[in-house]
């Protein structure tokens, strides 16, 4: 059996509910997703292999291009505005060969760093996402 209740200050209740709505906004969704992606990004950068310097066609190639090319990219095609923000930890076009390192070739064995980095930090990344959402909810509740 339901009891009766009275709303003493309907304006305050409406204001509170409006503030809580901001927690599910596109901006907060993206901030949370990026927070998780940053955790993975840092781990992948740590694990990315660094080769040796070499010369080709008169140009010296310095080691570390792959490591420096690891980035976070928003996936516009897979994201759903207001509902799902997908960020990828990947490498730039300068390090196109990252896929050969990660998966190997017929001439070189795989030296995975992307998947192991993700596996090592996926729980921490999820915690970072939750932390951002909780912080925004607390801020909204306080006004």
mmCIF file of C-alpha atoms in Angstrom:
data_model
loop_
_atom_site.group_PDB
_atom_site.id
_atom_site.type_symbol
_atom_site.label_atom_id
_atom_site.label_comp_id
_atom_site.label_asym_id
_atom_site.label_seq_id
_atom_site.Cartn_x
_atom_site.Cartn_y
_atom_site.Cartn_z
ATOM 1 C CA UNK A 1 0.000 0.000 0.000
ATOM 2 C CA UNK A 2 1.486 3.297 -1.079
ATOM 3 C CA UNK A 3 1.664 6.180 1.308
ATOM 4 C CA UNK A 4 1.022 9.800 0.502
ATOM 5 C CA UNK A 5 3.777 12.308 0.114
ATOM 6 C CA UNK A 6 3.819 16.020 -0.447
ATOM 7 C CA UNK A 7 6.292 18.000 -2.491
ATOM 8 C CA UNK A 8 6.970 21.132 -0.508
ATOM 9 C CA UNK A 9 9.159 22.847 -3.097
ATOM 10 C CA UNK A 10 8.314 21.634 -6.614
ATOM 11 C CA UNK A 11 10.679 24.167 -8.197
ATOM 12 C CA UNK A 12 13.643 22.779 -6.249
ATOM 13 C CA UNK A 13 12.706 19.247 -7.287
ATOM 14 C CA UNK A 14 12.444 20.263 -10.933
ATOM 15 C CA UNK A 15 15.794 22.085 -10.733
ATOM 16 C CA UNK A 16 17.411 19.019 -9.150
ATOM 17 C CA UNK A 17 16.072 16.708 -11.851
ATOM 18 C CA UNK A 18 17.227 19.112 -14.569
ATOM 19 C CA UNK A 19 20.745 19.144 -13.077
ATOM 20 C CA UNK A 20 20.816 15.345 -12.940
ATOM 21 C CA UNK A 21 19.870 15.255 -16.617
ATOM 22 C CA UNK A 22 23.181 16.924 -17.446
ATOM 23 C CA UNK A 23 24.971 13.794 -16.175
ATOM 24 C CA UNK A 24 23.691 11.901 -19.220
ATOM 25 C CA UNK A 25 24.613 14.690 -21.629
ATOM 26 C CA UNK A 26 26.844 14.227 -24.664
ATOM 27 C CA UNK A 27 29.582 16.271 -22.986
ATOM 28 C CA UNK A 28 29.720 14.107 -19.857
ATOM 29 C CA UNK A 29 29.474 10.939 -21.931
ATOM 30 C CA UNK A 30 32.506 11.991 -23.968
ATOM 31 C CA UNK A 31 34.483 13.095 -20.906
ATOM 32 C CA UNK A 32 33.913 9.714 -19.288
ATOM 33 C CA UNK A 33 34.842 7.789 -22.436
ATOM 34 C CA UNK A 34 38.022 9.830 -22.895
ATOM 35 C CA UNK A 35 39.004 9.234 -19.273
ATOM 36 C CA UNK A 36 38.859 5.497 -19.889
ATOM 37 C CA UNK A 37 40.670 5.782 -23.210
ATOM 38 C CA UNK A 38 43.497 7.742 -21.569
ATOM 39 C CA UNK A 39 44.185 4.876 -19.177
ATOM 40 C CA UNK A 40 44.492 2.441 -22.096
ATOM 41 C CA UNK A 41 46.467 4.974 -24.161
ATOM 42 C CA UNK A 42 49.167 5.376 -21.526
ATOM 43 C CA UNK A 43 49.601 1.621 -21.135
ATOM 44 C CA UNK A 44 49.755 1.002 -24.881
ATOM 45 C CA UNK A 45 52.385 3.730 -25.274
ATOM 46 C CA UNK A 46 54.471 2.091 -22.563
ATOM 47 C CA UNK A 47 54.256 -1.270 -24.339
ATOM 48 C CA UNK A 48 54.844 -0.050 -27.905
ATOM 49 C CA UNK A 49 58.171 -1.415 -29.148
ATOM 50 C CA UNK A 50 60.959 0.900 -30.213
ATOM 51 C CA UNK A 51 63.248 -0.248 -33.003
ATOM 52 C CA UNK A 52 66.712 0.931 -33.947
ATOM 53 C CA UNK A 53 67.714 3.965 -35.993
ATOM 54 C CA UNK A 54 68.376 3.203 -39.653
ATOM 55 C CA UNK A 55 69.127 4.946 -42.925
ATOM 56 C CA UNK A 56 67.192 4.560 -46.144
ATOM 57 C CA UNK A 57 67.468 6.630 -49.304
ATOM 58 C CA UNK A 58 69.848 9.019 -47.554
ATOM 59 C CA UNK A 59 67.445 9.771 -44.702
ATOM 60 C CA UNK A 60 67.996 8.726 -41.105
ATOM 61 C CA UNK A 61 64.936 7.284 -39.414
ATOM 62 C CA UNK A 62 64.876 7.760 -35.658
ATOM 63 C CA UNK A 63 63.412 5.086 -33.411
ATOM 64 C CA UNK A 64 60.163 5.604 -31.523
ATOM 65 C CA UNK A 65 57.853 6.706 -34.337
ATOM 66 C CA UNK A 66 55.295 4.044 -33.442
ATOM 67 C CA UNK A 67 55.361 4.960 -29.743
ATOM 68 C CA UNK A 68 54.983 8.674 -30.561
ATOM 69 C CA UNK A 69 52.159 7.925 -33.007
ATOM 70 C CA UNK A 70 49.842 6.224 -30.507
ATOM 71 C CA UNK A 71 46.737 8.386 -30.186
ATOM 72 C CA UNK A 72 43.135 8.527 -29.035
ATOM 73 C CA UNK A 73 40.605 9.029 -31.832
ATOM 74 C CA UNK A 74 36.843 9.568 -31.673
ATOM 75 C CA UNK A 75 34.995 7.016 -33.817
ATOM 76 C CA UNK A 76 32.238 9.088 -35.400
ATOM 77 C CA UNK A 77 30.887 6.178 -37.453
ATOM 78 C CA UNK A 78 30.361 3.824 -34.501
ATOM 79 C CA UNK A 79 29.326 6.425 -31.908
ATOM 80 C CA UNK A 80 25.662 7.274 -31.383
ATOM 81 C CA UNK A 81 25.162 10.918 -30.479
ATOM 82 C CA UNK A 82 23.895 11.281 -26.918
ATOM 83 C CA UNK A 83 24.023 7.540 -26.224
ATOM 84 C CA UNK A 84 27.377 6.028 -27.103
ATOM 85 C CA UNK A 85 30.794 7.642 -27.470
ATOM 86 C CA UNK A 86 33.470 5.360 -28.863
ATOM 87 C CA UNK A 87 37.118 6.307 -28.695
ATOM 88 C CA UNK A 88 39.868 4.238 -30.230
ATOM 89 C CA UNK A 89 43.432 3.878 -29.075
ATOM 90 C CA UNK A 90 45.320 3.455 -32.332
ATOM 91 C CA UNK A 91 48.293 4.794 -34.270
ATOM 92 C CA UNK A 92 48.502 7.616 -36.787
ATOM 93 C CA UNK A 93 49.185 7.166 -40.496
ATOM 94 C CA UNK A 94 52.853 7.935 -39.833
ATOM 95 C CA UNK A 95 53.078 4.544 -38.149
ATOM 96 C CA UNK A 96 50.933 2.556 -40.594
ATOM 97 C CA UNK A 97 53.183 -0.410 -39.901
ATOM 98 C CA UNK A 98 51.775 -0.699 -36.363
ATOM 99 C CA UNK A 99 49.404 -3.376 -37.642
ATOM 100 C CA UNK A 100 52.373 -5.417 -38.887
ATOM 101 C CA UNK A 101 54.001 -5.162 -35.468
ATOM 102 C CA UNK A 102 50.789 -6.022 -33.617
ATOM 103 C CA UNK A 103 49.706 -8.935 -35.815
ATOM 104 C CA UNK A 104 52.938 -10.010 -37.500
ATOM 105 C CA UNK A 105 53.624 -10.748 -41.163
ATOM 106 C CA UNK A 106 54.817 -13.728 -43.171
ATOM 107 C CA UNK A 107 58.359 -12.440 -42.523
ATOM 108 C CA UNK A 108 58.108 -11.224 -38.927
ATOM 109 C CA UNK A 109 56.399 -12.619 -35.837
ATOM 110 C CA UNK A 110 53.737 -10.615 -34.042
ATOM 111 C CA UNK A 111 54.878 -8.370 -31.206
ATOM 112 C CA UNK A 112 51.500 -7.409 -29.731
ATOM 113 C CA UNK A 113 51.303 -4.309 -27.566
ATOM 114 C CA UNK A 114 47.828 -2.912 -28.245
ATOM 115 C CA UNK A 115 45.727 -5.881 -27.086
ATOM 116 C CA UNK A 116 47.935 -6.652 -24.050
ATOM 117 C CA UNK A 117 47.790 -2.975 -23.060
ATOM 118 C CA UNK A 118 44.009 -3.052 -23.245
ATOM 119 C CA UNK A 119 43.750 -6.318 -21.321
ATOM 120 C CA UNK A 120 46.065 -5.033 -18.588
ATOM 121 C CA UNK A 121 44.138 -1.810 -18.003
ATOM 122 C CA UNK A 122 40.511 -2.462 -18.964
ATOM 123 C CA UNK A 123 39.318 -2.573 -15.347
ATOM 124 C CA UNK A 124 41.145 0.640 -14.493
ATOM 125 C CA UNK A 125 39.689 2.247 -17.618
ATOM 126 C CA UNK A 126 36.174 1.239 -16.561
ATOM 127 C CA UNK A 127 36.837 2.660 -13.098
ATOM 128 C CA UNK A 128 37.973 5.956 -14.673
ATOM 129 C CA UNK A 129 34.725 6.138 -16.672
ATOM 130 C CA UNK A 130 32.635 5.486 -13.563
ATOM 131 C CA UNK A 131 34.632 8.040 -11.566
ATOM 132 C CA UNK A 132 33.876 10.816 -14.077
ATOM 133 C CA UNK A 133 30.164 9.980 -14.116
ATOM 134 C CA UNK A 134 29.971 9.824 -10.313
ATOM 135 C CA UNK A 135 31.797 13.139 -9.973
ATOM 136 C CA UNK A 136 29.410 14.798 -12.443
ATOM 137 C CA UNK A 137 26.396 13.313 -10.624
ATOM 138 C CA UNK A 138 27.676 14.649 -7.285
ATOM 139 C CA UNK A 139 28.262 18.080 -8.815
ATOM 140 C CA UNK A 140 24.745 18.064 -10.268
ATOM 141 C CA UNK A 141 23.236 17.030 -6.931
ATOM 142 C CA UNK A 142 25.003 19.911 -5.151
ATOM 143 C CA UNK A 143 23.849 22.403 -7.726
#
